[in-house]
CSV table of C-alpha atoms in Angstrom, one decimal:
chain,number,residue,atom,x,y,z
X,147,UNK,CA,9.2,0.5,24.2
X,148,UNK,CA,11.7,-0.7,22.1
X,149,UNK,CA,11.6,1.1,18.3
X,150,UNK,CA,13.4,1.4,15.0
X,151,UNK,CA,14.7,5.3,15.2
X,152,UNK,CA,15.7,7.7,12.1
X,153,UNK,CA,17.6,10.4,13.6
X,154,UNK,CA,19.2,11.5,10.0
X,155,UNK,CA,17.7,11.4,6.8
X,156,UNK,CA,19.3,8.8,4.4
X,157,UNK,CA,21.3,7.7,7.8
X,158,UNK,CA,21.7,5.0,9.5
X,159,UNK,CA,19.3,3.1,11.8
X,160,UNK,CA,18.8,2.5,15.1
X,161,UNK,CA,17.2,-0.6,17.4
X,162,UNK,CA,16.3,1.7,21.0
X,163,UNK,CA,14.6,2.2,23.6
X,164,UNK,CA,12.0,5.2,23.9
X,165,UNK,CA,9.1,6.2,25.8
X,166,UNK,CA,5.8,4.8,25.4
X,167,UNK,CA,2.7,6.6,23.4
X,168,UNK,CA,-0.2,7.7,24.9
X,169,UNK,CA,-3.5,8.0,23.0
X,170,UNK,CA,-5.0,11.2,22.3
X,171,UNK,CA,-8.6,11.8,23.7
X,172,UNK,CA,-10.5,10.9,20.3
X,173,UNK,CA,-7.4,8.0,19.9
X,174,UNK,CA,-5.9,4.4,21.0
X,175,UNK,CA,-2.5,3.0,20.8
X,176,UNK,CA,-2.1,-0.2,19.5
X,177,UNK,CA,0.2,-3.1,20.5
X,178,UNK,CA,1.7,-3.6,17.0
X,179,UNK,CA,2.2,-7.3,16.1
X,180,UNK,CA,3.2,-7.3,12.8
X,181,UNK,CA,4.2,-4.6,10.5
X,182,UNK,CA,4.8,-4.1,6.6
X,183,UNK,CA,8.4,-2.8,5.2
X,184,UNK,CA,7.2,-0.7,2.4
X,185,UNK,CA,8.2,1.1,-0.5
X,186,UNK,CA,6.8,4.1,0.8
X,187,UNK,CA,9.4,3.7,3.8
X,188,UNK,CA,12.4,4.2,2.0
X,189,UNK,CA,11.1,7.3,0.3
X,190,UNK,CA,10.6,9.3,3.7
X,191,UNK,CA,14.4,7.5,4.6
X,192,UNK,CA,15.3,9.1,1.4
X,193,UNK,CA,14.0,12.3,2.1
X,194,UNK,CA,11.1,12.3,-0.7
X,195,UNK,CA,8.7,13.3,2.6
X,196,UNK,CA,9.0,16.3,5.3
X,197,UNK,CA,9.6,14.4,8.9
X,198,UNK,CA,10.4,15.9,12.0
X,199,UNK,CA,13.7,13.8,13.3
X,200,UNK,CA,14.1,11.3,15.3
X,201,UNK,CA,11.7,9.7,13.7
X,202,UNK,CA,10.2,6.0,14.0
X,203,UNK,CA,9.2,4.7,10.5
X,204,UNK,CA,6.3,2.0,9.8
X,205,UNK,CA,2.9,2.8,8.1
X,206,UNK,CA,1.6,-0.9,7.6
X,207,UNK,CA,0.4,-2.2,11.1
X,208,UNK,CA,-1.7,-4.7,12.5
X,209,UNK,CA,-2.2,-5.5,16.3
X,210,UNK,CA,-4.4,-5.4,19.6
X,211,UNK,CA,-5.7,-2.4,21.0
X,212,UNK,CA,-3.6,-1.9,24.4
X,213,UNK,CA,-5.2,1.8,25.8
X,214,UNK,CA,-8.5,3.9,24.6
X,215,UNK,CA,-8.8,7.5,24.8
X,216,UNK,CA,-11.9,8.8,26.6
X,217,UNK,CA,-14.1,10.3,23.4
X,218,UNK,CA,-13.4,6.8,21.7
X,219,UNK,CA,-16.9,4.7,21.8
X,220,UNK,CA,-16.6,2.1,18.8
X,221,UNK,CA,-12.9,0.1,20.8
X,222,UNK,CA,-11.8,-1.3,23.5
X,223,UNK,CA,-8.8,-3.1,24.8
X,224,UNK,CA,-7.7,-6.7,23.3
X,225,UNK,CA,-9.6,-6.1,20.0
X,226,UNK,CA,-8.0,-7.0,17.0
X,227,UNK,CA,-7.1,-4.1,14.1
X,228,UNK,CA,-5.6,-2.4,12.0
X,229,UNK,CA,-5.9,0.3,10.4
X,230,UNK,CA,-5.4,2.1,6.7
X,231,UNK,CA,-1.9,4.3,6.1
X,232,UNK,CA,-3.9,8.0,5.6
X,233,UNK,CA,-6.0,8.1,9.0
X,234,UNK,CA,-8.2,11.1,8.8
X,235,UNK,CA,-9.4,13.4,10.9
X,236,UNK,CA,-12.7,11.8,11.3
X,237,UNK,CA,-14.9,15.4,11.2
X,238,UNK,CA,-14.1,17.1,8.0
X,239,UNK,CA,-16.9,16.6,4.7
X,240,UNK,CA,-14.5,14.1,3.3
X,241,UNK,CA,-14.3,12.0,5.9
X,242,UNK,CA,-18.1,11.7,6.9
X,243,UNK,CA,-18.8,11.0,3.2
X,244,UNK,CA,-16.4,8.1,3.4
X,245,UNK,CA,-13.9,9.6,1.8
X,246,UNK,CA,-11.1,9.7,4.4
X,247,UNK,CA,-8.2,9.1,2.4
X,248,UNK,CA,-8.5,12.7,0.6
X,249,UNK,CA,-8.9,14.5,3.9
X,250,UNK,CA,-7.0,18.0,3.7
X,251,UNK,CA,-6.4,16.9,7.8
X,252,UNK,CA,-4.8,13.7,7.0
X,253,UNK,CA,-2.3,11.9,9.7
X,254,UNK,CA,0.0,9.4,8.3
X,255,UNK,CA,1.6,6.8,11.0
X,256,UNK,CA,5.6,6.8,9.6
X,257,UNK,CA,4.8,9.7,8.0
X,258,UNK,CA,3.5,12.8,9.8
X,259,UNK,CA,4.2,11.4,13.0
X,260,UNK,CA,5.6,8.4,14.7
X,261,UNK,CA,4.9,4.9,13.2
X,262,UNK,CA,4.7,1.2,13.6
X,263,UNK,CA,8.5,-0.1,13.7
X,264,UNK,CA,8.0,-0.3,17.5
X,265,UNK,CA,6.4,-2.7,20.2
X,266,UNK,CA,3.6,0.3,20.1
X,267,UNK,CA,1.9,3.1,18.1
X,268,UNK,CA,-0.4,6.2,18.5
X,269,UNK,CA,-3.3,6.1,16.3
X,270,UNK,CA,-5.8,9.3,15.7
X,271,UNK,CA,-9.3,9.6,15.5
X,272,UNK,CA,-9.9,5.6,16.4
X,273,UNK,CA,-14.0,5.6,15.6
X,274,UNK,CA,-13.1,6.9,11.6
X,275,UNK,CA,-9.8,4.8,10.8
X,276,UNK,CA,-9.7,1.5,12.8
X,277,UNK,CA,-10.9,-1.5,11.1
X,278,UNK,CA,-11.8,-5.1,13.3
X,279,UNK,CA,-10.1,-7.8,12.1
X,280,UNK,CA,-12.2,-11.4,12.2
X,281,UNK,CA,-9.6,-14.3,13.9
X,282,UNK,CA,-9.7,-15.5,10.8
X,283,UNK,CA,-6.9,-13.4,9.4
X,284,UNK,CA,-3.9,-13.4,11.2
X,285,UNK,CA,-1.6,-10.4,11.9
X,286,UNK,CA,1.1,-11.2,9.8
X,287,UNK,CA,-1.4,-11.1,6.7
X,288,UNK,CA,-3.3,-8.1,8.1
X,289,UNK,CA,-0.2,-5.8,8.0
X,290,UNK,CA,0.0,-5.6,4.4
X,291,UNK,CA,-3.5,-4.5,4.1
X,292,UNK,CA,-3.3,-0.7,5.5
X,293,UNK,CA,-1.3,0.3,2.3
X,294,UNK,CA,-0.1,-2.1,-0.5
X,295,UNK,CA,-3.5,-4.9,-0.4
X,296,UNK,CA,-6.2,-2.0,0.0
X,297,UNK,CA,-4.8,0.1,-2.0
X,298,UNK,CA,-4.7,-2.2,-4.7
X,299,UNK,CA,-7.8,-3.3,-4.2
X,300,UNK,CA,-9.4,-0.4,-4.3
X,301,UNK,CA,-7.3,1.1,-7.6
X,302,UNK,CA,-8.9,-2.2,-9.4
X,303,UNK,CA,-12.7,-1.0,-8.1
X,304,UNK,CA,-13.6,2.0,-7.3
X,305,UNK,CA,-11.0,3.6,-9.2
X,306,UNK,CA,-10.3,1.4,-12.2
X,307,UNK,CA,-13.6,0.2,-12.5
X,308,UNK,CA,-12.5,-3.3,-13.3
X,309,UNK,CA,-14.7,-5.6,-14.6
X,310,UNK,CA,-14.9,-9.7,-15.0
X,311,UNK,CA,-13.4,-10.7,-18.1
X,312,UNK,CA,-11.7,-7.2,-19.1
X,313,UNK,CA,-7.9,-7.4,-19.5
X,314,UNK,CA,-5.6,-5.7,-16.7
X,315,UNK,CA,-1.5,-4.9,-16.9
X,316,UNK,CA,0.1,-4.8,-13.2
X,317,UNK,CA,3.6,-3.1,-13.6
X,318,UNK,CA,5.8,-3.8,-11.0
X,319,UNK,CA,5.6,-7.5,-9.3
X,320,UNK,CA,6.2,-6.4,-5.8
X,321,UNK,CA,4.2,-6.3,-2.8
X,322,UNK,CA,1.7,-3.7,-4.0
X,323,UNK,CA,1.8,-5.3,-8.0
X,324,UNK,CA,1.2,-8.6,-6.5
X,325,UNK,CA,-1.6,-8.1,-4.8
X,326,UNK,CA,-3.1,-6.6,-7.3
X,327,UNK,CA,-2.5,-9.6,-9.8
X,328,UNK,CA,-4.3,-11.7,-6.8
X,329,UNK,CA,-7.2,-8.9,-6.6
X,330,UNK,CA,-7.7,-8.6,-10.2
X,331,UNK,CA,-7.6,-12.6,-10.6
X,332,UNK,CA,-10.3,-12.9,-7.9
X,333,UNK,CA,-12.1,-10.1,-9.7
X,334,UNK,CA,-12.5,-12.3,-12.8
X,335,UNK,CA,-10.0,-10.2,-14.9
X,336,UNK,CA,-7.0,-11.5,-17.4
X,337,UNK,CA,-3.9,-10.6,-15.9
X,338,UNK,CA,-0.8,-9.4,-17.4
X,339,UNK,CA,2.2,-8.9,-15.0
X,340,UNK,CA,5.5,-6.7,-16.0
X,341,UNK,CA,8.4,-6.7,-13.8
X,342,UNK,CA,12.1,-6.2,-14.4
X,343,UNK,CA,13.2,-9.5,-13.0
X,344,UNK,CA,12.1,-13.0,-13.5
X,345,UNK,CA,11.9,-14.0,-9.5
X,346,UNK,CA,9.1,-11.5,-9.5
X,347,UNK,CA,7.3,-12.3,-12.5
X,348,UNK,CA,7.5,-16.5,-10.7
X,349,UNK,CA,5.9,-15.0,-7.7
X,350,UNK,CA,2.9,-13.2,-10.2
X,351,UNK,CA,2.7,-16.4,-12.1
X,352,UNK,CA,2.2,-18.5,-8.7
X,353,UNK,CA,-1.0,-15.9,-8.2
X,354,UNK,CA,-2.4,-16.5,-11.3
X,355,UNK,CA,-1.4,-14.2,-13.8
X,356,UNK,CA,-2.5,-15.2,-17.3
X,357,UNK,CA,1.0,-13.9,-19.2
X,358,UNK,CA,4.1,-12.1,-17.6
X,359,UNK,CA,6.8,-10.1,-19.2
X,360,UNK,CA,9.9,-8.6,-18.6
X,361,UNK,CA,9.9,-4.8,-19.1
X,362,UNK,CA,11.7,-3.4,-21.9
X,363,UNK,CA,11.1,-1.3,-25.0
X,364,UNK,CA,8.8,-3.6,-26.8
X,365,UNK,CA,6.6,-4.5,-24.0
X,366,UNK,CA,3.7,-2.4,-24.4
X,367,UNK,CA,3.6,-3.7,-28.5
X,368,UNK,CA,3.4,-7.2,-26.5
X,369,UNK,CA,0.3,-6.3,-24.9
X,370,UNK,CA,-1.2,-5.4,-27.5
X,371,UNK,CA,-1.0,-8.3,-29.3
X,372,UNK,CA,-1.6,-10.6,-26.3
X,373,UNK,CA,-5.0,-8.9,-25.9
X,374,UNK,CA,-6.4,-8.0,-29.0
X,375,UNK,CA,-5.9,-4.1,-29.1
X,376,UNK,CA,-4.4,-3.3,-25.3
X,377,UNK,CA,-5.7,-3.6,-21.5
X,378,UNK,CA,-8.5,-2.1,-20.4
X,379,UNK,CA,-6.8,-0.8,-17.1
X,380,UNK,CA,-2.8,-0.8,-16.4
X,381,UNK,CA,-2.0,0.0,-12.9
X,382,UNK,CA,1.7,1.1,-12.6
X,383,UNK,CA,2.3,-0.2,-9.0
X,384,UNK,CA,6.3,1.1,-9.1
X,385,UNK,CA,6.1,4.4,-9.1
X,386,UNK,CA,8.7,5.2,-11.9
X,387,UNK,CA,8.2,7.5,-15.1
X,388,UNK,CA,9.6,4.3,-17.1
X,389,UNK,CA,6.4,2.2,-15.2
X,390,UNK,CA,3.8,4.9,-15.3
X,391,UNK,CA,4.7,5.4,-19.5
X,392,UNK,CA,4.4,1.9,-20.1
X,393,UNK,CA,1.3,1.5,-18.3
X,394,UNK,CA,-0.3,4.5,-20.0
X,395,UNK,CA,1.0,2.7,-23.8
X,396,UNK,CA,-0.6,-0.5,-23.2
X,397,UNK,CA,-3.8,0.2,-22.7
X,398,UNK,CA,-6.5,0.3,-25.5
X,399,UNK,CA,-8.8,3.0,-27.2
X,400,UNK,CA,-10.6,4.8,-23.7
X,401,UNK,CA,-8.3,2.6,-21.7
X,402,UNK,CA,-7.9,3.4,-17.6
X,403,UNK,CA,-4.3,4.5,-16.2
X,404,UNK,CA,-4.5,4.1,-12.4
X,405,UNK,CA,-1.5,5.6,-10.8
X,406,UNK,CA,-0.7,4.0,-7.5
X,407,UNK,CA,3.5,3.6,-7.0
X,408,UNK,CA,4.8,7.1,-5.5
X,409,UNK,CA,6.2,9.5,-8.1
X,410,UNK,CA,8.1,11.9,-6.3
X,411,UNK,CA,9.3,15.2,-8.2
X,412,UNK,CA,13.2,13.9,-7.8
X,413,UNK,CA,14.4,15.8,-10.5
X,414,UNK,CA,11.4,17.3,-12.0
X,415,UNK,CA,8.2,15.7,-12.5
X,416,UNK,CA,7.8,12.5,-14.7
X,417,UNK,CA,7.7,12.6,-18.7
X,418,UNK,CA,4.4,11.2,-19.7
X,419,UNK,CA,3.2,10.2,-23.2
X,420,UNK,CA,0.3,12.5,-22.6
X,421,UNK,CA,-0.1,12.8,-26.6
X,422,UNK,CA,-1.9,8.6,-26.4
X,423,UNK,CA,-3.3,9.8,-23.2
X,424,UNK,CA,-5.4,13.0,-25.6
X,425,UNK,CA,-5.7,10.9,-28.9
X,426,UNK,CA,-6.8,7.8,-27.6
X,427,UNK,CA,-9.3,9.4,-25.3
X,428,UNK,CA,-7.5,7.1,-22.2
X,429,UNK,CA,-8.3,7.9,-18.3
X,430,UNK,CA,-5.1,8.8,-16.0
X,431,UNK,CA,-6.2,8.5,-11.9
X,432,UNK,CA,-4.5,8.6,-8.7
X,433,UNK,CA,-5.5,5.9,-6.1
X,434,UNK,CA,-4.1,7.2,-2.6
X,435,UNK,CA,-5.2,4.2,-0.4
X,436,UNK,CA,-8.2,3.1,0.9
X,437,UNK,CA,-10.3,4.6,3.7
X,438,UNK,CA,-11.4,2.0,7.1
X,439,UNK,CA,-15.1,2.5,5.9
X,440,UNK,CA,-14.8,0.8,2.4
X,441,UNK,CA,-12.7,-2.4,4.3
X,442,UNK,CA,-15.8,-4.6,5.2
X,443,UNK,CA,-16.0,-6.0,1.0
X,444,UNK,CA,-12.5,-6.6,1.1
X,445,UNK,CA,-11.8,-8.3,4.5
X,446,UNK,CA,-15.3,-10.2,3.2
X,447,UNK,CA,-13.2,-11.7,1.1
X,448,UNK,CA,-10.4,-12.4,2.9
X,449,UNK,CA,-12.2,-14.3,5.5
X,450,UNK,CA,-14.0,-16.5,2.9
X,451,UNK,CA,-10.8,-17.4,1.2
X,452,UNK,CA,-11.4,-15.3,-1.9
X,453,UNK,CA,-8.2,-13.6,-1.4
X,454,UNK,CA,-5.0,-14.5,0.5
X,455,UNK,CA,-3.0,-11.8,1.4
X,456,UNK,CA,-0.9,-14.4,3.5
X,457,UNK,CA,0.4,-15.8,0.2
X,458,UNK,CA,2.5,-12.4,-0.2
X,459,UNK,CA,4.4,-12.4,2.6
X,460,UNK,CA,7.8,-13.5,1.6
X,461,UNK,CA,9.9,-13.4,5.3
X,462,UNK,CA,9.4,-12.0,8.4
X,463,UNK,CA,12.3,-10.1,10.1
X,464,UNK,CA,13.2,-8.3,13.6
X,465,UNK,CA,13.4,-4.6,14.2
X,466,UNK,CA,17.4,-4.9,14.2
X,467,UNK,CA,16.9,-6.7,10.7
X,468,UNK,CA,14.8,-4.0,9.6
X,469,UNK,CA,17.3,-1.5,10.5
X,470,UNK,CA,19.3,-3.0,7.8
X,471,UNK,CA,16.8,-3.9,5.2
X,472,UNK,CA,15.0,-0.6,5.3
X,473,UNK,CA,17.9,1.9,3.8
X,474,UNK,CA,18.0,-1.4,0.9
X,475,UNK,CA,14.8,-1.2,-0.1
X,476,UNK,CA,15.4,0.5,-3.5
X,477,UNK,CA,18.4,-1.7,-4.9
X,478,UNK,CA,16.2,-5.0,-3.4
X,479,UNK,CA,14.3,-7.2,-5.5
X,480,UNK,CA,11.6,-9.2,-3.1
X,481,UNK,CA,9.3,-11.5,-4.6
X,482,UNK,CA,6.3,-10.5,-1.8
X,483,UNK,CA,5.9,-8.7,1.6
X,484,UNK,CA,8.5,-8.4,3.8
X,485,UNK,CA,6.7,-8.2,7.5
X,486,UNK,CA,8.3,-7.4,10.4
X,487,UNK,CA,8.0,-8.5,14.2
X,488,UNK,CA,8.5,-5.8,16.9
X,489,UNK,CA,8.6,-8.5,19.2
X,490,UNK,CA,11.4,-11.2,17.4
């Protein structure tokens, strides 16, 4: 197959041919026809994750099953899926609660082992992690659900806990702080959207959000005043000690803090203004994805036209494209979801 390879980290890429997966006995490899370029990405081709080189990159996937491993009984070839970022181990007590995207066995594809910048990719433990996808969602709009649409969506419910008509700040107006904009509009929440650049803050306008601001020092006073006393939940969707603070400092008395952009210890761990966090009594939360059981209310949605992760894609690009954009990521400033085609 032909894939995107690392072979040094921070290096350049590479467009080659390499042999074809197999799936494991409990597993199935999937014929990957769209994939999402990520944030997350660029961290392990920075080095902020432990890889074993050459690597093949790509977390976000969506495609048709192409070969089933003999213990798999819920698949079979030519169905559509994908599948969420952390793929557990499908046996432990976290994963038959539900809970798969805390398993202490996690697999990551892009991450722990080889991804979905290729024509195909290896997925583990098929009958805990795949999710069906309805023909009513295509695969370009699927991709982006695995890690930047589910986990928004589920750092708005079932770990922000937000409610119709509460007040939410998104920081960060890319692929992950857009969709949450779009989630918490469909959600029935007022939506504030903070970004650095103004092409963002068009694209979180175009989804609905109530106000947008550019970040800066006086931001978080601006929230305050827009909603009466500060959000009820601020999701910092960046991961960036500037993005996580100002979060934390817009919300209100017993606010919620939901942490979902990566915050790597790159020279020591992230200064927090834990001293609002104490005295106003707020909640601080990590939100590591979203496991394939809790996708059905979510894909509901999708496929009634309640949410439109299509509307997030901003281009789609080749593998030999990618091998360019990829390294970029951090300096770039899309407005939406850059997908790529293995096949292009």
């Amino acid at each position: 197959m032909r894939a995107l390879v690392m072979d040094s980290i921070g290096g350049p890429l590479t467009v080659r041919t390499v042999p074809d997966p197999s799936p494991r006995p409990d597993g199935v490899v999937v014929a990957v026809q769209a994939t999402g370029l990520c944030r997350s990405d660029w961290h392990a081709w920075a080095g902020h994750e432990t890889l074993a080189l050459p690597h093949v990159p790509g977390h976000e996937l969506a495609g048709v099953v192409e070969a089933v491993g003999e213990e798999v009984r819920s698949w079979r070839v030519g169905d559509r899926v994908t599948v969420p970022f952390v793929c557990g181990c499908g046996v432990c007590t976290w994963c038959r609660s539900g809970n798969a995207q805390v398993c202490p066995r996690q697999e990551q594809p892009g991450f722990t082992y080889w991804g979905s910048f290729a024509e195909y990719v290896a997925l583990p433990a098929a009958d805990t992690n795949l999710v069906g996808l309805p023909d009513s969602v295509d695969f370009a709009a699927a991709a982006g659900l695995g890690c930047r649409f589910a986990t928004a969506y589920r750092a708005l419910t079932a770990v922000g806990g937000l409610e119709r008509g509460q007040w939410l700040t998104v920081v960060g107006a890319g692929g992950v702080g857009l969709s949450a904009v779009m989630i918490g509009k469909a959600l029935g929440a007022n939506v504030i959207a903070v970004d650095r650049t103004a092409g963002a803050l068009a694209a979180a306008e175009a989804l609905g959000a109530d106000h947008t601001a550019i970040a800066g020092a006086e931001t978080a006073a601006q929230i305050h005043e827009i909603t009466g006393g500060g959000s009820h939940v601020g999701v910092d969707a960046v991961g960036h000690e500037s993005a996580c603070a100002l979060s934390i400092l817009s919300l209100r008395r017993r606010g919620r803090h939901v942490q979902v952009g990566l915050l790597p210890p790159v020279g020591g761990h992230p200064r927090l203004p834990m001293d609002r966090v104490i005295a106003w009594e707020l909640s601080v939360s990590g939100s590591h994805g979203m496991a394939a059981a809790d996708y059905p209310p979510m894909v509901a949605m999708i496929d009634r036209g309640e949410l439109r992760p299509q509307d997030l894609i901003e281009r789609t690009i080749s593998l030999e494209e990618a091998a360019e954009a990829l390294p970029a990521v951090d300096t770039a400033s899309p407005a939406g979801i850059t997908i790529i085609d293995p096949g292009a």
